[in-house]
Amino acid sequence: MARIFNFSAGPAALPVEVLAEAAEEMLDWHGCGMGVMEMSHRGKEFGTILAAAEADLRALLSVPANYKVLFLQGGATQQFAGIPLNLLAGGSADYLVTGSWSKKAFKEAQRVTAGRGAVRLAGSTEAGGFNRVLESSELDLDRGARYLHLCTNETIHGVEVQDDCAGLPTAVPIVADMSSHILSREIDVSRYGLIYAGAQKNIGPSGLVLLIVREDLLGRAAPDLPTVMDYAVMAENGSMLNTPPTFAIYIAGLVFRWLRNLGGLAAMEARNIAKARRLYDYIDGSGFYENRVAPTARSRMNIPFQLQDETLNDAFLAGAREAGLVQLKGHKSVGGMRASIYNAMPLEGVVALIDYMQDFARRKG
Ligand SMILES: *Cc1c(COP(=O)(O)O)cnc(C)c1O
């Protein structure tokens, strides 16, 4: 078996130890004679899997007791609608737009509140090409907003909020799309009213979205909201109003356990800092490649870079594929390359990428 280094932004590489464990248990989970995909979600085996996944996640993030953890479907994109429908309750919300994902969230919130003027743009970096985070001094915040929405790691533009939103006021609940960096670093969950994340970047398979919500924000949904989108109903039913994405939850649970065994988020963050620093330092010093994000806003997870000579892009990608380095093509809206180096990407993968980049620059430079 030959595993390649997969730099996909998502669905992304999973820890090889987790995949091996799942393969071993595929036909017979813990001696029960069936695999996880075949189990009743109401049975005691799956109950054990779900409870362990939630407990491990709570331990990893030190989730306070007054927060619910929900395992939902529909991806982060469905939550772009679900959040305003659950939290607005006739009020209005502020949105920060710092990249493609927060822009999509803003547009969807406008759509589902059609014409009510319930969604305000409180700050944007679009004019500069989404290459930095917003300073608190440039925000136009409404102190009476029901919530303030932002994306703490813009997967496409490679822009990351580094400081747990330290510059933002505490009175308005912060709603954060953490899809592409949750569990990559330590965070203070109590800073947020609601955290959500699609699983396929840093947690597990697609089909699962994780939501961590402060209890006092529940129960504000309009009475005509579809039941499966109502966070309060989902919380009352322990994410099991209907059949949850059982296999995705199981894999996520294995990933949580893997993280705990590695030493938790402090240890993972140290690894991620080392990986990202190595790649940025090489890019900055190369004179051949460049990253155009403001240094203080550079993502540790998604690292876009351009070749100074863009006519070499196809040759770069073809050579990378031959060297066992795949999914490096940048998002079409940014161009160039992007290396996504989530938790599951080992340092050796980053080193292999840098070796290849060095060699390519030497041959073509
Ligand atoms: C991938 C991604 C999404 C969309 O996730 P889906 O699960 O495809 O809906 C939303 N936000 C961010 C930050 C992402 O990286």
Short mmCIF file of C-alpha atoms and ligand atoms in Angstrom, two decimals:
data_model
loop_
_atom_site.label_atom_id
_atom_site.label_comp_id
_atom_site.label_asym_id
_atom_site.label_seq_id
_atom_site.Cartn_x
_atom_site.Cartn_y
_atom_site.Cartn_z
CA MET A 1 0.00 0.00 0.00
CA ALA A 2 1.32 3.44 -0.94
CA ARG A 3 -0.33 6.44 0.72
CA ILE A 4 0.23 9.77 -0.99
CA PHE A 5 0.32 13.17 0.67
CA ASN A 6 -3.11 14.70 0.05
CA PHE A 7 -3.29 18.49 0.47
CA SER A 8 -7.03 18.70 -0.30
CA ALA A 9 -9.00 21.46 1.41
CA GLY A 10 -11.87 19.02 1.96
CA PRO A 11 -12.86 16.29 2.08
CA ALA A 12 -9.35 16.03 3.43
CA ALA A 13 -6.86 13.42 4.56
CA LEU A 14 -7.69 11.54 7.76
CA PRO A 15 -5.18 10.19 10.28
CA VAL A 16 -3.89 6.87 8.98
CA GLU A 17 -4.23 5.34 12.46
CA VAL A 18 -7.94 6.18 12.44
CA LEU A 19 -8.47 4.68 8.99
CA ALA A 20 -6.65 1.50 10.02
CA GLU A 21 -8.75 1.18 13.17
CA ALA A 22 -11.98 1.69 11.21
CA ALA A 23 -10.86 -0.88 8.63
CA GLU A 24 -10.20 -3.41 11.38
CA GLU A 25 -13.64 -2.83 12.90
CA MET A 26 -15.54 -2.58 9.61
CA LEU A 27 -17.18 -6.02 9.73
CA ASP A 28 -17.40 -6.50 13.47
CA TRP A 29 -17.38 -3.61 15.91
CA HIS A 30 -16.04 -4.67 19.32
CA GLY A 31 -17.28 -8.24 18.95
CA CYS A 32 -20.94 -7.38 18.40
CA GLY A 33 -20.98 -9.19 15.05
CA MET A 34 -21.87 -6.22 12.87
CA GLY A 35 -20.27 -3.08 11.54
CA VAL A 36 -21.10 0.47 12.65
CA MET A 37 -22.90 1.30 9.38
CA GLU A 38 -25.32 -1.55 10.00
CA MET A 39 -26.28 -0.72 13.57
CA SER A 40 -29.53 0.78 14.78
CA HIS A 41 -28.89 4.33 15.88
CA ARG A 42 -31.15 3.57 18.88
CA GLY A 43 -29.22 0.47 19.93
CA LYS A 44 -26.85 0.35 22.88
CA GLU A 45 -23.74 -0.09 20.68
CA PHE A 46 -24.29 3.13 18.79
CA GLY A 47 -25.36 4.84 22.00
CA THR A 48 -21.91 4.03 23.39
CA ILE A 49 -20.21 5.41 20.26
CA LEU A 50 -22.15 8.68 20.33
CA ALA A 51 -21.67 9.23 24.06
CA ALA A 52 -17.92 8.60 23.80
CA ALA A 53 -17.61 10.96 20.83
CA GLU A 54 -19.37 13.75 22.71
CA ALA A 55 -17.40 13.15 25.91
CA ASP A 56 -14.06 13.19 24.07
CA LEU A 57 -14.98 16.33 22.16
CA ARG A 58 -16.05 18.07 25.36
CA ALA A 59 -12.78 17.08 27.00
CA LEU A 60 -10.67 18.27 24.05
CA LEU A 61 -12.29 21.70 23.90
CA SER A 62 -13.17 22.00 27.61
CA VAL A 63 -16.75 22.71 26.54
CA PRO A 64 -18.56 24.36 29.48
CA ALA A 65 -21.58 22.53 30.92
CA ASN A 66 -24.04 25.18 29.68
CA TYR A 67 -23.29 24.37 26.03
CA LYS A 68 -25.01 21.68 23.96
CA VAL A 69 -23.07 19.63 21.43
CA LEU A 70 -25.08 18.68 18.34
CA PHE A 71 -24.16 16.25 15.57
CA LEU A 72 -26.17 17.39 12.54
CA GLN A 73 -26.40 16.90 8.78
CA GLY A 74 -26.52 19.27 5.82
CA GLY A 75 -22.99 20.63 6.12
CA ALA A 76 -21.88 24.06 7.20
CA THR A 77 -23.82 25.47 4.25
CA GLN A 78 -27.13 24.42 5.76
CA GLN A 79 -26.17 26.23 8.96
CA PHE A 80 -25.72 29.45 6.95
CA ALA A 81 -29.55 29.34 6.84
CA GLY A 82 -30.09 27.52 10.13
CA ILE A 83 -28.28 30.12 12.22
CA PRO A 84 -30.43 33.15 11.34
CA LEU A 85 -33.59 31.01 11.41
CA ASN A 86 -32.76 29.78 14.91
CA LEU A 87 -31.21 32.86 16.49
CA LEU A 88 -32.71 36.02 15.00
CA ALA A 89 -36.12 35.86 16.71
CA GLY A 90 -37.28 39.05 15.03
CA GLY A 91 -34.05 40.94 15.76
CA SER A 92 -31.05 41.62 13.53
CA ALA A 93 -27.53 40.23 13.23
CA ASP A 94 -24.12 41.59 12.23
CA TYR A 95 -21.87 39.83 9.72
CA LEU A 96 -18.16 40.18 9.08
CA VAL A 97 -17.10 39.29 5.54
CA THR A 98 -13.46 38.25 5.31
CA GLY A 99 -13.47 35.65 2.53
CA SER A 100 -15.64 33.46 0.34
CA TRP A 101 -17.18 31.48 3.19
CA SER A 102 -18.28 34.34 5.38
CA LYS A 103 -19.60 36.06 2.26
CA LYS A 104 -21.72 33.01 1.47
CA ALA A 105 -22.98 32.91 5.05
CA PHE A 106 -23.93 36.59 4.82
CA LYS A 107 -25.76 36.12 1.51
CA GLU A 108 -27.68 33.11 2.76
CA ALA A 109 -28.73 34.97 5.90
CA GLN A 110 -30.00 37.79 3.67
CA ARG A 111 -31.87 35.26 1.57
CA VAL A 112 -33.69 33.54 4.43
CA THR A 113 -34.67 36.88 5.97
CA ALA A 114 -35.82 38.25 2.62
CA GLY A 115 -36.35 41.97 2.77
CA ARG A 116 -36.64 42.27 6.54
CA GLY A 117 -33.37 44.18 6.80
CA ALA A 118 -32.38 41.80 9.56
CA VAL A 119 -28.81 41.22 8.44
CA ARG A 120 -26.15 43.94 8.55
CA LEU A 121 -22.69 44.00 7.04
CA ALA A 122 -20.51 45.12 9.95
CA GLY A 123 -17.14 44.93 8.18
CA SER A 124 -15.54 43.56 5.03
CA THR A 125 -12.07 43.02 3.60
CA GLU A 126 -13.33 42.29 0.11
CA ALA A 127 -11.96 45.55 -1.38
CA GLY A 128 -8.40 44.43 -0.60
CA GLY A 129 -8.94 40.92 -1.92
CA PHE A 130 -9.62 39.12 1.37
CA ASN A 131 -5.98 39.02 2.46
CA ARG A 132 -6.24 40.08 6.10
CA VAL A 133 -8.46 40.05 9.18
CA LEU A 134 -10.52 43.05 10.35
CA GLU A 135 -9.28 45.38 13.10
CA SER A 136 -11.85 46.13 15.78
CA SER A 137 -11.49 49.88 15.02
CA GLU A 138 -12.90 49.45 11.50
CA LEU A 139 -16.06 47.59 12.52
CA ASP A 140 -19.53 49.07 12.46
CA LEU A 141 -21.12 47.01 15.23
CA ASP A 142 -24.68 47.05 16.49
CA ARG A 143 -24.65 46.55 20.27
CA GLY A 144 -28.23 45.31 20.10
CA ALA A 145 -27.55 42.60 17.52
CA ARG A 146 -28.75 39.08 18.31
CA TYR A 147 -25.36 37.77 17.23
CA LEU A 148 -22.19 38.62 15.33
CA HIS A 149 -21.23 36.08 12.66
CA LEU A 150 -17.72 35.51 11.38
CA CYS A 151 -15.56 32.80 9.85
CA THR A 152 -12.44 32.26 11.96
CA ASN A 153 -10.54 30.46 9.22
CA GLU A 154 -11.24 31.31 5.60
CA THR A 155 -10.38 28.06 3.84
CA ILE A 156 -10.11 29.54 0.35
CA HIS A 157 -8.18 32.72 1.13
CA GLY A 158 -5.99 31.28 3.90
CA VAL A 159 -6.90 33.94 6.46
CA GLU A 160 -7.21 32.95 10.13
CA VAL A 161 -8.30 34.80 13.28
CA GLN A 162 -5.47 34.08 15.73
CA ASP A 163 -6.67 35.41 19.06
CA ASP A 164 -10.11 33.96 19.90
CA CYS A 165 -11.73 37.21 18.68
CA ALA A 166 -10.05 39.19 21.48
CA GLY A 167 -10.89 42.54 19.84
CA LEU A 168 -14.63 41.90 19.66
CA PRO A 169 -17.06 43.02 22.35
CA THR A 170 -18.44 40.37 24.69
CA ALA A 171 -22.04 41.62 24.94
CA VAL A 172 -23.17 40.24 21.57
CA PRO A 173 -22.87 36.45 21.16
CA ILE A 174 -20.24 35.50 18.58
CA VAL A 175 -21.25 32.86 16.03
CA ALA A 176 -18.19 31.34 14.40
CA ASP A 177 -17.78 29.13 11.35
CA MET A 178 -14.74 27.08 12.40
CA SER A 179 -15.12 24.42 9.69
CA SER A 180 -11.50 24.43 8.59
CA HIS A 181 -9.60 24.93 11.85
CA ILE A 182 -11.65 23.51 14.70
CA LEU A 183 -9.48 21.22 16.87
CA SER A 184 -6.28 22.60 15.31
CA ARG A 185 -5.60 24.89 18.27
CA GLU A 186 -6.80 25.66 21.76
CA ILE A 187 -9.82 27.94 21.96
CA ASP A 188 -11.96 29.34 24.74
CA VAL A 189 -15.44 28.05 23.91
CA SER A 190 -17.00 30.48 26.40
CA ARG A 191 -16.00 33.35 24.04
CA TYR A 192 -18.63 32.11 21.59
CA GLY A 193 -22.40 31.79 21.55
CA LEU A 194 -22.30 29.21 18.81
CA ILE A 195 -19.51 27.35 17.02
CA TYR A 196 -20.13 25.22 13.94
CA ALA A 197 -17.95 23.15 11.68
CA GLY A 198 -18.46 20.83 8.74
CA ALA A 199 -16.61 17.62 9.51
CA GLN A 200 -14.77 16.97 6.26
CA LYS A 201 -11.87 19.34 6.89
CA ASN A 202 -10.48 18.53 10.30
CA ILE A 203 -12.90 16.08 11.95
CA GLY A 204 -14.00 13.18 9.75
CA PRO A 205 -16.14 12.30 6.73
CA SER A 206 -18.55 14.69 5.04
CA GLY A 207 -22.21 14.36 5.97
CA LEU A 208 -21.68 15.54 9.53
CA VAL A 209 -21.64 19.04 10.92
CA LEU A 210 -20.79 19.79 14.52
CA LEU A 211 -22.53 22.54 16.43
CA ILE A 212 -21.67 23.77 19.92
CA VAL A 213 -24.27 26.20 21.21
CA ARG A 214 -24.86 28.03 24.48
CA GLU A 215 -28.12 26.87 26.00
CA ASP A 216 -29.66 30.30 26.47
CA LEU A 217 -29.60 30.84 22.68
CA LEU A 218 -31.89 27.87 22.10
CA GLY A 219 -35.66 28.00 21.78
CA ARG A 220 -35.93 31.22 19.75
CA ALA A 221 -36.81 29.63 16.41
CA ALA A 222 -39.96 30.57 14.52
CA PRO A 223 -42.78 28.02 14.98
CA ASP A 224 -42.77 27.18 11.25
CA LEU A 225 -39.07 26.26 11.12
CA PRO A 226 -38.63 22.70 9.78
CA THR A 227 -38.17 20.45 12.79
CA VAL A 228 -34.82 18.99 11.68
CA MET A 229 -33.39 22.52 11.51
CA ASP A 230 -34.53 23.50 15.00
CA TYR A 231 -31.50 23.36 17.29
CA ALA A 232 -33.65 23.22 20.43
CA VAL A 233 -35.53 20.15 19.19
CA MET A 234 -32.28 18.53 18.10
CA ALA A 235 -30.76 19.22 21.51
CA GLU A 236 -33.78 17.81 23.36
CA ASN A 237 -33.43 14.65 21.29
CA GLY A 238 -29.68 14.27 21.75
CA SER A 239 -29.09 14.81 17.98
CA MET A 240 -31.35 11.78 17.37
CA LEU A 241 -34.68 13.23 16.35
CA ASN A 242 -34.17 11.21 13.20
CA THR A 243 -31.34 8.96 12.01
CA PRO A 244 -28.05 10.81 12.48
CA PRO A 245 -25.01 10.27 10.20
CA THR A 246 -23.89 7.28 12.27
CA PHE A 247 -20.73 6.26 10.43
CA ALA A 248 -19.47 9.84 10.19
CA ILE A 249 -20.04 10.28 13.94
CA TYR A 250 -18.14 7.05 14.61
CA ILE A 251 -15.13 8.21 12.56
CA ALA A 252 -15.25 11.64 14.20
CA GLY A 253 -15.16 9.85 17.55
CA LEU A 254 -12.05 7.92 16.52
CA VAL A 255 -10.43 11.22 15.48
CA PHE A 256 -11.28 12.79 18.85
CA ARG A 257 -9.72 9.80 20.63
CA TRP A 258 -6.65 10.03 18.37
CA LEU A 259 -6.26 13.70 19.33
CA ARG A 260 -6.56 12.94 23.03
CA ASN A 261 -3.97 10.18 22.76
CA LEU A 262 -1.56 12.60 21.07
CA GLY A 263 -1.84 14.97 24.02
CA GLY A 264 -4.89 17.03 23.13
CA LEU A 265 -5.14 20.41 21.46
CA ALA A 266 -2.08 22.01 23.06
CA ALA A 267 0.10 19.28 21.55
CA MET A 268 -1.71 19.44 18.24
CA GLU A 269 -1.40 23.21 18.11
CA ALA A 270 2.36 22.98 18.65
CA ARG A 271 2.61 20.53 15.76
CA ASN A 272 0.50 22.78 13.55
CA ILE A 273 2.58 25.84 14.37
CA ALA A 274 5.75 23.96 13.45
CA LYS A 275 4.29 22.70 10.17
CA ALA A 276 2.92 26.07 9.06
CA ARG A 277 6.05 27.99 10.05
CA ARG A 278 8.22 25.64 8.06
CA LEU A 279 6.16 26.15 4.89
CA TYR A 280 5.71 29.94 5.24
CA ASP A 281 9.41 30.43 6.00
CA TYR A 282 10.35 28.51 2.91
CA ILE A 283 7.84 30.39 0.69
CA ASP A 284 8.91 33.81 2.01
CA GLY A 285 12.60 33.10 1.49
CA SER A 286 12.25 31.38 -1.87
CA GLY A 287 12.09 34.33 -4.26
CA PHE A 288 10.11 31.95 -6.49
CA TYR A 289 6.81 31.48 -4.60
CA GLU A 290 4.78 33.94 -2.59
CA ASN A 291 1.93 34.06 -0.08
CA ARG A 292 -0.03 37.32 -0.24
CA VAL A 293 -1.83 37.18 3.12
CA ALA A 294 -0.89 39.69 5.83
CA PRO A 295 1.62 37.87 8.12
CA THR A 296 -0.52 38.30 11.26
CA ALA A 297 -3.56 36.73 9.53
CA ARG A 298 -1.93 33.74 7.87
CA SER A 299 -3.77 30.47 8.33
CA ARG A 300 -1.97 27.50 9.83
CA MET A 301 -4.35 25.16 8.01
CA ASN A 302 -4.77 26.49 4.46
CA ILE A 303 -1.73 28.00 2.80
CA PRO A 304 -2.34 29.53 -0.64
CA PHE A 305 0.78 30.37 -2.63
CA GLN A 306 1.50 31.64 -6.11
CA LEU A 307 4.36 30.93 -8.43
CA GLN A 308 5.79 34.27 -9.50
CA ASP A 309 5.73 32.89 -13.05
CA GLU A 310 2.15 31.64 -13.39
CA THR A 311 2.88 29.98 -16.74
CA LEU A 312 4.63 27.25 -14.73
CA ASN A 313 1.50 26.28 -12.77
CA ASP A 314 0.60 23.21 -14.84
CA ALA A 315 4.16 21.91 -14.79
CA PHE A 316 4.29 22.44 -11.02
CA LEU A 317 1.11 20.44 -10.46
CA ALA A 318 2.11 17.63 -12.82
CA GLY A 319 5.49 17.24 -11.15
CA ALA A 320 3.90 17.32 -7.71
CA ARG A 321 1.54 14.52 -8.64
CA GLU A 322 4.50 12.43 -9.80
CA ALA A 323 6.18 13.08 -6.46
CA GLY A 324 3.08 11.80 -4.61
CA LEU A 325 1.80 15.25 -3.61
CA VAL A 326 -1.80 15.82 -4.72
CA GLN A 327 -4.67 18.34 -4.56
CA LEU A 328 -2.39 21.37 -4.58
CA LYS A 329 -4.30 23.41 -7.16
CA GLY A 330 -5.60 26.64 -5.65
CA HIS A 331 -9.28 27.50 -5.54
CA LYS A 332 -10.39 29.00 -8.84
CA SER A 333 -11.27 32.32 -7.20
CA VAL A 334 -7.68 32.78 -5.94
CA GLY A 335 -5.64 30.85 -8.50
CA GLY A 336 -2.14 29.52 -7.94
CA MET A 337 -1.68 26.76 -5.38
CA ARG A 338 -3.06 25.90 -1.97
CA ALA A 339 -1.65 23.44 0.53
CA SER A 340 -4.18 22.44 3.19
CA ILE A 341 -2.25 20.99 6.10
CA TYR A 342 -4.87 19.96 8.63
CA ASN A 343 -4.22 17.94 11.78
CA ALA A 344 -3.90 14.70 9.83
CA MET A 345 -1.06 16.00 7.64
CA PRO A 346 2.19 14.88 9.23
CA LEU A 347 5.31 17.07 9.27
CA GLU A 348 6.85 14.63 6.77
CA GLY A 349 4.18 15.67 4.24
CA VAL A 350 5.10 19.32 4.63
CA VAL A 351 8.80 18.50 4.36
CA ALA A 352 8.15 16.46 1.20
CA LEU A 353 6.25 19.41 -0.28
CA ILE A 354 9.05 21.85 0.52
CA ASP A 355 11.64 19.46 -0.95
CA TYR A 356 9.62 19.29 -4.14
CA MET A 357 9.09 23.07 -4.27
CA GLN A 358 12.82 23.62 -3.79
CA ASP A 359 13.69 21.17 -6.49
CA PHE A 360 11.14 22.68 -8.90
CA ALA A 361 12.44 26.21 -8.26
CA ARG A 362 16.01 25.06 -8.85
CA ARG A 363 15.08 23.45 -12.15
CA LYS A 364 12.90 26.30 -13.46
CA GLY A 365 14.23 29.38 -11.65
C1 LIG B 1 -15.97 23.86 3.51
C2 LIG B 1 -16.48 25.02 4.26
C3 LIG B 1 -17.86 25.31 4.33
C4 LIG B 1 -18.91 24.51 3.60
O1 LIG B 1 -19.03 23.25 4.10
P1 LIG B 1 -20.12 22.21 3.52
O2 LIG B 1 -20.03 21.10 4.50
O3 LIG B 1 -19.67 21.84 2.14
O4 LIG B 1 -21.43 22.88 3.51
C5 LIG B 1 -18.26 26.38 5.09
N1 LIG B 1 -17.37 27.14 5.74
C6 LIG B 1 -16.04 26.90 5.69
C7 LIG B 1 -15.10 27.78 6.45
C8 LIG B 1 -15.56 25.83 4.95
O5 LIG B 1 -14.25 25.59 4.90
#
